[in-house]
CSV table of C-alpha atoms in Angstrom, one decimal:
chain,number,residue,atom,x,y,z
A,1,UNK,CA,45.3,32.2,-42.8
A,2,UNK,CA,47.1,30.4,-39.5
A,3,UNK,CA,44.7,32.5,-37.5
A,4,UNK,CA,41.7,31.0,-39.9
A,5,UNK,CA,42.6,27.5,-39.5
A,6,UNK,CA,42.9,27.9,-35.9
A,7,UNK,CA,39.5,29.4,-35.3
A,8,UNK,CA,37.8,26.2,-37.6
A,9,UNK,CA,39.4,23.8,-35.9
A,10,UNK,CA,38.3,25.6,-32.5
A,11,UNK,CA,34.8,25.8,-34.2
A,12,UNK,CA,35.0,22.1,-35.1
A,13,UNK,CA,36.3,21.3,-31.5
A,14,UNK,CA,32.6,22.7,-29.9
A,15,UNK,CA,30.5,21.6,-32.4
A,16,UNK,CA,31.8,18.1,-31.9
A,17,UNK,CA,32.1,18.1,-28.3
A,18,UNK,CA,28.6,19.6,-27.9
A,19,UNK,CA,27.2,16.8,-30.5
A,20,UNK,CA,28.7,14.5,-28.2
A,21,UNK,CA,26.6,15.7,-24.8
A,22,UNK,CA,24.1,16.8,-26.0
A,23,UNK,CA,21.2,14.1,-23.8
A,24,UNK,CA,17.7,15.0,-24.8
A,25,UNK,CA,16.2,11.6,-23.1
A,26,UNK,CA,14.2,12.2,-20.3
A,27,UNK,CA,14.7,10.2,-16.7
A,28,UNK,CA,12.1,7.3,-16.6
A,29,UNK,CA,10.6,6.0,-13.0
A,30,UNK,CA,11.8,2.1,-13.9
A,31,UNK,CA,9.5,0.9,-10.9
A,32,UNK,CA,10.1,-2.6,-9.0
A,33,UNK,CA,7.6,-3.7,-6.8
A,34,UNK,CA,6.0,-1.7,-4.0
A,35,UNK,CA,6.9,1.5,-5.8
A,36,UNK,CA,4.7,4.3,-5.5
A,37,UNK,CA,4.5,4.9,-9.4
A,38,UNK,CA,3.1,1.7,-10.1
A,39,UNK,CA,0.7,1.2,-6.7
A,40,UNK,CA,-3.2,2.6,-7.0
A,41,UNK,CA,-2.7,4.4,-4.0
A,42,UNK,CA,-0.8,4.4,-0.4
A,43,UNK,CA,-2.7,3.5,2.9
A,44,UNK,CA,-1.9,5.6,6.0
A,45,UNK,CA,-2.6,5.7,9.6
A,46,UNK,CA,-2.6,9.6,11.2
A,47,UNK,CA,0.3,9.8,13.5
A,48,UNK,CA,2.3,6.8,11.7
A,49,UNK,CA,5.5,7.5,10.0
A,50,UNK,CA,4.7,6.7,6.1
A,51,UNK,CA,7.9,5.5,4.2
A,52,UNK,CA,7.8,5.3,0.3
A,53,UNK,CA,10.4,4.7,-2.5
A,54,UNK,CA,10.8,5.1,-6.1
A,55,UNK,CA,13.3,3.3,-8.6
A,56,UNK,CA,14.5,6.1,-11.1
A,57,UNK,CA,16.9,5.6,-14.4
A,58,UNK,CA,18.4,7.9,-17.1
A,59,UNK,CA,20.5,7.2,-19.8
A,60,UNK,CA,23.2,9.0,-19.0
A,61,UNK,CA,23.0,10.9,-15.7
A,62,UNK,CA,20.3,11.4,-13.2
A,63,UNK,CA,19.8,14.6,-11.2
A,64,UNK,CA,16.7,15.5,-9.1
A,65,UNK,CA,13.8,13.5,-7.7
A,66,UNK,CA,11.4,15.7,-6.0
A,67,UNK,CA,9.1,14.8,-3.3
A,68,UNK,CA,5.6,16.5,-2.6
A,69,UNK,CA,2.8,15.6,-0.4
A,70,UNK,CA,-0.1,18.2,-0.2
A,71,UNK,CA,-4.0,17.6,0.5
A,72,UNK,CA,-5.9,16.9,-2.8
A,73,UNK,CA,-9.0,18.9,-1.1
A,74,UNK,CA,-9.8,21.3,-4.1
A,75,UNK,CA,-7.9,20.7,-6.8
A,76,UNK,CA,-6.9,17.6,-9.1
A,77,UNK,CA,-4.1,16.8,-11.3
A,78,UNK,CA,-3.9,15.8,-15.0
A,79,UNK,CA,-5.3,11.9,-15.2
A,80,UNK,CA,-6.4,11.9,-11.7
A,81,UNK,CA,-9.2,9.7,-11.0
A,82,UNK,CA,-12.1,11.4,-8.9
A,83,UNK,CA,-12.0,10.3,-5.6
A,84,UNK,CA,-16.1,11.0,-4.7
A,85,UNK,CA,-17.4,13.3,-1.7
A,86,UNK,CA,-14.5,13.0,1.0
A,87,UNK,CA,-14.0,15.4,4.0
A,88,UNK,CA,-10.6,16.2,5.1
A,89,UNK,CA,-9.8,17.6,8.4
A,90,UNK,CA,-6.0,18.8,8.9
A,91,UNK,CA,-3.5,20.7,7.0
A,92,UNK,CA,-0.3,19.0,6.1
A,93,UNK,CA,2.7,19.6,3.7
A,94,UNK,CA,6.0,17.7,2.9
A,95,UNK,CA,8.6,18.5,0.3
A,96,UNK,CA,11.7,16.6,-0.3
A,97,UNK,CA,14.5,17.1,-3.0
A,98,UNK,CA,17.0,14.1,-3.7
A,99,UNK,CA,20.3,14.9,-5.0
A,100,UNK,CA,20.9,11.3,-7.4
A,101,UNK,CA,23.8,10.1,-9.1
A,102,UNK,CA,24.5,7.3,-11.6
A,103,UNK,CA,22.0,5.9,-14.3
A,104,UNK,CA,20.0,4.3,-11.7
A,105,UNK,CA,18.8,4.5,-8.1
A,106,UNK,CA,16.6,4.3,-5.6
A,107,UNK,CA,14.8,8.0,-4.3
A,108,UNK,CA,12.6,7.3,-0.7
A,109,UNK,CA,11.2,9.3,1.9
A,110,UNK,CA,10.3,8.7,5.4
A,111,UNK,CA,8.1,11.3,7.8
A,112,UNK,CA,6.0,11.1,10.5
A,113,UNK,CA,2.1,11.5,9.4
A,114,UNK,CA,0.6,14.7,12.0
A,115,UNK,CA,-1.8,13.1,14.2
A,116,UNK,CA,-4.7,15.7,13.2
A,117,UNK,CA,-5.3,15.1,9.5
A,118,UNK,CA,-7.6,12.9,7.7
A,119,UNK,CA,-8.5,12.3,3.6
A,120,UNK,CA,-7.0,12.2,0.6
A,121,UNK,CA,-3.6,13.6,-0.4
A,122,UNK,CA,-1.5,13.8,-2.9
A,123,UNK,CA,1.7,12.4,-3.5
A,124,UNK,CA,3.8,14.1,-6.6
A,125,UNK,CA,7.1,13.1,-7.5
A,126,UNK,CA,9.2,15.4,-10.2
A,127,UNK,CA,12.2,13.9,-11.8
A,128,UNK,CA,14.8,15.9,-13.4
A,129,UNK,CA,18.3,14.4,-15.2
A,130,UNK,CA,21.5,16.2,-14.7
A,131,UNK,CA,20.5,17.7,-18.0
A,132,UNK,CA,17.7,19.6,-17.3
A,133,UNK,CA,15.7,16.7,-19.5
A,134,UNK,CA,12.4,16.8,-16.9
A,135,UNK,CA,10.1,13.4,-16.8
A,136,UNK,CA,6.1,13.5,-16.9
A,137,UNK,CA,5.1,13.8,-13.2
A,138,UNK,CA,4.1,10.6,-11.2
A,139,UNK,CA,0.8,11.6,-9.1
A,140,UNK,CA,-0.7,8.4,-6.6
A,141,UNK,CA,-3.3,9.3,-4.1
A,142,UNK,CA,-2.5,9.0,-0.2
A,143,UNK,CA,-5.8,8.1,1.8
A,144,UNK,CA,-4.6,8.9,5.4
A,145,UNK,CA,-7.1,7.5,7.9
A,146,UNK,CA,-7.5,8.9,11.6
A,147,UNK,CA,-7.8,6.8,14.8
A,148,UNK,CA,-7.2,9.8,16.8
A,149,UNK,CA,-9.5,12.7,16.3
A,150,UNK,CA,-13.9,12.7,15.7
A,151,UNK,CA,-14.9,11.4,12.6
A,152,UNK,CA,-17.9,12.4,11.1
A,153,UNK,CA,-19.4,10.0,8.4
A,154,UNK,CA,-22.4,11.5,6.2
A,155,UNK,CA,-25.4,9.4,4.1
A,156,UNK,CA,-27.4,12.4,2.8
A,157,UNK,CA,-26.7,15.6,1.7
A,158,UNK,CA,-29.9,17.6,0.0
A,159,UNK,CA,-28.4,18.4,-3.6
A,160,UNK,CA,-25.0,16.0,-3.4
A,161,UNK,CA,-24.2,13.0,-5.3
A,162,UNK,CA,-22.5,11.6,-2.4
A,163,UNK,CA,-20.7,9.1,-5.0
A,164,UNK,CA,-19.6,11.7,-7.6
A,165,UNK,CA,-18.6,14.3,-5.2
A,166,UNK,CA,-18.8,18.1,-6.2
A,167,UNK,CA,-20.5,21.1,-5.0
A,168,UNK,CA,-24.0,20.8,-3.8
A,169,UNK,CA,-26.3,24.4,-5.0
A,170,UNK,CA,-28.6,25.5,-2.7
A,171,UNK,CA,-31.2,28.2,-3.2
A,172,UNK,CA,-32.2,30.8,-0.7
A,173,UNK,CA,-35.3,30.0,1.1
A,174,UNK,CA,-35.1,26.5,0.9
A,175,UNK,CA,-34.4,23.5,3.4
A,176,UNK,CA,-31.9,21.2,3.1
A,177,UNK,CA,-31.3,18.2,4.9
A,178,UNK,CA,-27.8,16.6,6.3
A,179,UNK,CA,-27.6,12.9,7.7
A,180,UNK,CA,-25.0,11.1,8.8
A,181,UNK,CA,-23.2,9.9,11.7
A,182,UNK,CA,-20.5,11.2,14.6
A,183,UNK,CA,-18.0,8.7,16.0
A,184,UNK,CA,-14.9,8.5,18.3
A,185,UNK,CA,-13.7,5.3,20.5
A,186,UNK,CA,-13.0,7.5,23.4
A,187,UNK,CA,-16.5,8.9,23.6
A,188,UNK,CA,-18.0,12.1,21.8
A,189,UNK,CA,-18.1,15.4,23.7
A,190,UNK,CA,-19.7,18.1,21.6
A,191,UNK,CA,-20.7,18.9,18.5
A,192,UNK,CA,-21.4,21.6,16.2
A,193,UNK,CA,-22.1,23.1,12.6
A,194,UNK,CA,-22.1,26.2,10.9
A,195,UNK,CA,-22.7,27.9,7.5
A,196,UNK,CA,-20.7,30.9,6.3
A,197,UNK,CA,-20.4,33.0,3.5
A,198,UNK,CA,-16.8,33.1,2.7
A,199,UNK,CA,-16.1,36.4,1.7
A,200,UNK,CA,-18.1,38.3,4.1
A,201,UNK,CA,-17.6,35.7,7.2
A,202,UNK,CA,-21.3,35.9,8.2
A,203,UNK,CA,-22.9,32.6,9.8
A,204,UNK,CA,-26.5,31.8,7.7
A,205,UNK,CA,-27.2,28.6,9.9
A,206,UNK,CA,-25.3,26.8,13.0
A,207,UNK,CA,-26.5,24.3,15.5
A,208,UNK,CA,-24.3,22.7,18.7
A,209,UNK,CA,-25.1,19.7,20.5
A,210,UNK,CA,-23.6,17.4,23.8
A,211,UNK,CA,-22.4,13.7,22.6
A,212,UNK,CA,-22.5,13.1,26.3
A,213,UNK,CA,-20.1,10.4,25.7
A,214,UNK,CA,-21.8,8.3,23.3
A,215,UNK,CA,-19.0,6.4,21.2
A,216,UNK,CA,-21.4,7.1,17.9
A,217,UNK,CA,-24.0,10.0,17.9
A,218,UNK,CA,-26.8,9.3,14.6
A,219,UNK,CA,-28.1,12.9,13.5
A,220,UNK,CA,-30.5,14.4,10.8
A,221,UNK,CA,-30.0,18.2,10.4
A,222,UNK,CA,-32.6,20.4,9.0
A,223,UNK,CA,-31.3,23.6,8.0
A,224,UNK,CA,-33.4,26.8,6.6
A,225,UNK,CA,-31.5,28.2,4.0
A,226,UNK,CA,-32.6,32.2,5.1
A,227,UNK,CA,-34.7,34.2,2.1
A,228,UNK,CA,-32.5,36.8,2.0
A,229,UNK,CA,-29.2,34.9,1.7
A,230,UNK,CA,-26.5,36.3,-0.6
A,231,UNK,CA,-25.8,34.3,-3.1
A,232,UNK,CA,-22.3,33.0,-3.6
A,233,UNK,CA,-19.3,30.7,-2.1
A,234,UNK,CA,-20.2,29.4,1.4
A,235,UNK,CA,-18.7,26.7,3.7
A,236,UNK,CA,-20.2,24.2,5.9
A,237,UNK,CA,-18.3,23.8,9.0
A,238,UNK,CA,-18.4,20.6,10.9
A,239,UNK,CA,-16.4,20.4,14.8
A,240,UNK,CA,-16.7,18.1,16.9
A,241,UNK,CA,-14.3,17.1,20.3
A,242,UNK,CA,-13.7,13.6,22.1
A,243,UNK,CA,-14.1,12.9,25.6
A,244,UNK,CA,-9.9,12.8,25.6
A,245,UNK,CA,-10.4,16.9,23.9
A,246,UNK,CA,-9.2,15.6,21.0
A,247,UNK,CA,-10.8,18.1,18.2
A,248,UNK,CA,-11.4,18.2,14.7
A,249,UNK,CA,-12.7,20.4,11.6
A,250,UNK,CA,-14.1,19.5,8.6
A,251,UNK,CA,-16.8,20.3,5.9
A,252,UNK,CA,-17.4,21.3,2.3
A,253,UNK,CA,-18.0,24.0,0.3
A,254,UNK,CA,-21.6,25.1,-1.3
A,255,UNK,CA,-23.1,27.6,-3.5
A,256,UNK,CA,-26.2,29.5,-3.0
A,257,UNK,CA,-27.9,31.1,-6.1
């Protein structure tokens, strides 16, 4: 009986001191001004060093406040709004975990934007309390402009809502037609397109050209789509280098069927 009562009250003890810690709130981002959960989106300069925080609560303890920056080429996250037709040039990735203590503080990052990349990324930040209780992600967009490298700018693309965005369709046999415009302060030294199938690897259509050191080269490709072209995923390629052989890739993706 001794042994009984001793193994209730033991019982008793858990019960109560797991009733008692149990925190099933999750972490809130409790923004102030100039945080990057509350701001549309984040302006960048290539080659700058981008500095961001975030104000972060819990009710009892916080934990972890993780930090992601990846391109948004491809892919887009749950109540993202669509950004339109953009062409990114670059690859880029940052991650950043932030040990926190306390019921509130403030989580920041500072890194130096690579002078080669240029579009729209991501910025994702995961909050996690120090009992596991995990917040709804905050996603705002980083549009990361380039003073650096070529930029190509385009105003037409045969079967592209340039507005919407998307995945232009074209069929084998036809022509399409490309407008637009190549620019770079330090003058434009070549040019050049290609498209490829990309599983196989096998160039359908290219075209090179000399900027001769024009700060702004205006150009109108016509492009015939071959008869016999597989249908399936391809990818327009788009180079271009400055007078200073500063380079830079871009394009989009396109299906023929």
């Amino acid at each position: 009986m001794k042994n009984l009562n001793l193994f209730f009250a033991l019982a008793t003890c858990i019960f109560m001191y797991s009733c008692g810690t149990t925190d099933s709130d999750a972490p809130t981002f409790c923004s102030v001004d100039g945080d990057v959960a509350i701001v549309d989106e984040v302006e960048a300069l290539a080659g700058s060093t981008l500095s961001l925080n975030q104000t972060v609560c819990d009710n009892e303890a916080l934990g972890t406040a993780n930090w992601d920056l990846h391109s948004a080429e491809g892919h887009a996250h749950e109540g993202e709004e669509e950004e339109g037709f953009v062409l990114f040039s670059g690859s880029w990735d940052y991650d950043f975990s932030d040990e926190l203590s306390g019921t509130s503080a403030t989580s920041g990052i500072s890194t130096d934007i690579p002078n080669d990349v240029r579009g729209v990324w991501d910025i994702v930040i995961s909050l996690v309390d120090a009992e596991g209780n995990i917040a709804a992600d905050v996603v705002t967009p980083l549009h990361i402009e380039n003073d650096f490298i070529p930029e190509y700018q385009l105003t037409m693309v045969t079967g592209l809502d340039l507005a919407v965005g998307g995945e232009p369709v074209w069929a084998p046999g036809s022509t399409i037609t490309i407008e637009g415009t190549l620019s770079d302060s330090d003058g434009i030294e070549h040019w050049g397109y290609h498209l490829e199938n990309e599983d196989t690897e096998v160039k359908i259509a290219e075209d090179e050209g000399d900027g001769a050191g024009s700060t702004e080269v205006s150009f109108t490709w016509t492009i015939d789509i071959p008869t016999g072209a597989t249908p399936g995923e391809y990818h327009f390629h788009m180079h271009a280098h400055d007078m200073l052989d500063n380079a830079m890739e871009t394009g989009f993706h396109v299906e023929i069927e």
